[in-house]
Protein backbone atom coordinates (compact mmCIF):
# COMPACT_ATOMS: atom_id res chain seq x y z
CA UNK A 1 112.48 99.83 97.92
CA UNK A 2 109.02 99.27 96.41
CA UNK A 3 109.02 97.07 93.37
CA UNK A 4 106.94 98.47 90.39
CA UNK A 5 105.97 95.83 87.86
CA UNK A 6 105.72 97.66 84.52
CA UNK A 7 105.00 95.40 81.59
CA UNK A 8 105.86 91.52 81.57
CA UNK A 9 105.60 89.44 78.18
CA UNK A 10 104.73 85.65 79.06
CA UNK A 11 107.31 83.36 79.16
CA UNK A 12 107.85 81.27 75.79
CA UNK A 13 108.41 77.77 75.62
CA UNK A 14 112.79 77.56 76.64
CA UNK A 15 113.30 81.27 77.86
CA UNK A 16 114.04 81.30 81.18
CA UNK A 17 112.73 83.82 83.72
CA UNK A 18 109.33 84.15 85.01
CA UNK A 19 106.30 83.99 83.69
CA UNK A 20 103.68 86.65 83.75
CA UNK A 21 100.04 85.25 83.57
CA UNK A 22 96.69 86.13 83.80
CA UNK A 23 96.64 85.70 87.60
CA UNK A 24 99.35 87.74 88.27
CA UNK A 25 98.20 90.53 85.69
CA UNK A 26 95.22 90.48 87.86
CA UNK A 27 96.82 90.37 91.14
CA UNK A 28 98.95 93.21 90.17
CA UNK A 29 96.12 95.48 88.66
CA UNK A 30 94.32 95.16 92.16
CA UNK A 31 97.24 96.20 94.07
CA UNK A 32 97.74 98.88 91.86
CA UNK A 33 94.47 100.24 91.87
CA UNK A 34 94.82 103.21 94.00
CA UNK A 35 98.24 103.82 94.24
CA UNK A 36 98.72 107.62 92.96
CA UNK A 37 102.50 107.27 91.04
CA UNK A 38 103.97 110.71 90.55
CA UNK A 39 106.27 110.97 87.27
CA UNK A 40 108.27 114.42 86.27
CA UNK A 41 110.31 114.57 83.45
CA UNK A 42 108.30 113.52 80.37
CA UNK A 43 111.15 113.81 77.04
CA UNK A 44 111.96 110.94 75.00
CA UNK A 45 113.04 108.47 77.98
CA UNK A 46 110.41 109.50 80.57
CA UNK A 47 107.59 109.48 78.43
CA UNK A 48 108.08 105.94 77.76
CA UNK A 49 108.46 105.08 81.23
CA UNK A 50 105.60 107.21 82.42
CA UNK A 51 103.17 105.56 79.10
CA UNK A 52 104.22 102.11 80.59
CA UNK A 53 103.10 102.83 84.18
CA UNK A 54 99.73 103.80 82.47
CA UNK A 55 100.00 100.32 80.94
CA UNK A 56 100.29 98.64 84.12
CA UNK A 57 97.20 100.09 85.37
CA UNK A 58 98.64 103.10 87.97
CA UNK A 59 97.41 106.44 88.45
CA UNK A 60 99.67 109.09 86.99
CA UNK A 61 100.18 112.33 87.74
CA UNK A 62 102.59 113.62 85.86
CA UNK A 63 104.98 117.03 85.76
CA UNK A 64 107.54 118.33 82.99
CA UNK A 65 108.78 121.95 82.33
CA UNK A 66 106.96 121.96 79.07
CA UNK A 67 102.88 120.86 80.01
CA UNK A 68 102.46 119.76 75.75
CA UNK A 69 104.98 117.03 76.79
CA UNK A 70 102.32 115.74 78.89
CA UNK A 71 99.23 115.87 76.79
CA UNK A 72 99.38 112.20 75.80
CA UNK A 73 99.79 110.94 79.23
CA UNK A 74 96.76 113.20 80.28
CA UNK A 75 94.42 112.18 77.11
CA UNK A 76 95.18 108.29 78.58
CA UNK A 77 93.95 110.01 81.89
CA UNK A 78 96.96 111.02 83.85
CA UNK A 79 96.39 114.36 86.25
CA UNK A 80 98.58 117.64 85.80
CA UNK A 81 100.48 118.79 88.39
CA UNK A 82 101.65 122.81 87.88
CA UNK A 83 105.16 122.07 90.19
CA UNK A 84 106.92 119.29 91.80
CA UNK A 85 105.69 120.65 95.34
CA UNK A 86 102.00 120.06 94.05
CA UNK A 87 103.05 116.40 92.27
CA UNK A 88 104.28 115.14 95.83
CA UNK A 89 101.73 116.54 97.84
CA UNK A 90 99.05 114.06 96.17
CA UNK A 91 101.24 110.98 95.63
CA UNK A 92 102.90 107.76 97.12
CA UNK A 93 105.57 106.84 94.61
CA UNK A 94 107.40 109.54 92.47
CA UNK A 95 109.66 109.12 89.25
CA UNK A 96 111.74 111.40 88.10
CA UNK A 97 113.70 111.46 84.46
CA UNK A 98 115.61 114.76 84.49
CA UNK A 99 118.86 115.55 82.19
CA UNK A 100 121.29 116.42 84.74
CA UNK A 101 122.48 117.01 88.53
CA UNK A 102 120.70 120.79 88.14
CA UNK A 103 117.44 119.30 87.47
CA UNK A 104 117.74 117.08 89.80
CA UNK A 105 118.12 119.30 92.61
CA UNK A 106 115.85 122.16 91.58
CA UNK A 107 113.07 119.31 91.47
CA UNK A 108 114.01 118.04 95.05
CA UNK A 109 115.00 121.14 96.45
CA UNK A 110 113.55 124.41 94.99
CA UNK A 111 111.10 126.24 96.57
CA UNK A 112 108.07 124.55 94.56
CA UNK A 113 110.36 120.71 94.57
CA UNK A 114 109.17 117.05 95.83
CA UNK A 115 110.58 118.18 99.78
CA UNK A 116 108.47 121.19 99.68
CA UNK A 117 105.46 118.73 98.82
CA UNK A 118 106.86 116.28 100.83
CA UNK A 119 106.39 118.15 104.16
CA UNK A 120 102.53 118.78 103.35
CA UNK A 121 102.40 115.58 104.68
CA UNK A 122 100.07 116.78 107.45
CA UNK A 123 99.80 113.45 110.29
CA UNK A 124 102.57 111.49 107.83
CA UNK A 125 99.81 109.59 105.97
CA UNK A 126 101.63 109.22 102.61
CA UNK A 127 104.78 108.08 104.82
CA UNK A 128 103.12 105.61 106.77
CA UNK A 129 101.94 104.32 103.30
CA UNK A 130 105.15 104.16 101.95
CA UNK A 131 106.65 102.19 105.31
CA UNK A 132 103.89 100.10 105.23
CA UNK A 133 104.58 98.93 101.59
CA UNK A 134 108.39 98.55 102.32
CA UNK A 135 108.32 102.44 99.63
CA UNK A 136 111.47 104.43 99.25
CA UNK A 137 111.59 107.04 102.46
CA UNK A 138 112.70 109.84 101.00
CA UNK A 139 115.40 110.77 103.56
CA UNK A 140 117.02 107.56 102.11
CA UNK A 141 116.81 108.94 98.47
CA UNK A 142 118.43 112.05 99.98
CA UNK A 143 120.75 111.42 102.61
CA UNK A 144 121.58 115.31 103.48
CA UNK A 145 117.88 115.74 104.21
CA UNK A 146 117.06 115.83 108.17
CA UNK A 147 115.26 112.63 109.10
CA UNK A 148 111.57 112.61 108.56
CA UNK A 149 109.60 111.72 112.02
């Protein structure tokens, strides 16, 4: 699965763990750069998550069922997507932070859901990105899903 660094706080003097420094801030800002990361669900958990992507330097685009959850994301520059289909035709990595099983699967599998956007993958460019980068293949995030080519 693909590894998102979010925020790190430097190491202080007897904590254990790694250290983030200025190097790797930088290192990870590059690689970050122009990786589009897709995040639906914006209430009181996902907004958080989706702010701290922003943090880290990714570009958002960002889907929830109410669009004035989103207008802090998009003053700090994140894109609107109007459905899930139009969120996961334009991005590499996607996030969701949905209530229940229901959400879940109207997201992934309603007519306007990630697998509709998912198969405007004309010539499988955002899957080849994702294999490249070791991403999550979506058939592996949904197993009942026929294998993607």
């Amino acid at each position: 699965p693909i590894s998102v660094p979010i925020a790190q706080r430097p190491r202080r003097d007897g904590e254990g763990g790694p250290s983030c420094t200025e190097a790797d801030r930088t290192r990870q800002q590059r690689e970050t750069a122009n990786m589009k990361v897709g995040f639906i669900g914006l209430g009181t958990m996902g907004a958080s998550m989706a702010a701290n992507l922003q943090k880290a330097g990714y570009e958002l685009v960002v889907h929830d069922i109410r669009r004035a959850a989103a207008e802090r994301h998009m003053a700090a520059g994140a894109v609107w997507a109007d459905t899930p289909k139009a969120l996961a035709e334009q991005c590499e990595v996607i996030f969701t932070s949905l209530p229940g099983p229901p959400e879940v699967e109207e997201v992934a599998l309603g007519p306007n859901g990630l697998r509709a956007g998912h198969e405007k993958d004309e010539g499988g460019e955002r899957r080849e990105a994702a294999k490249r980068s070791q991403g999550v293949h979506f058939d592996r995030v949904f197993p009942h899903f026929p294998p993607l080519a």
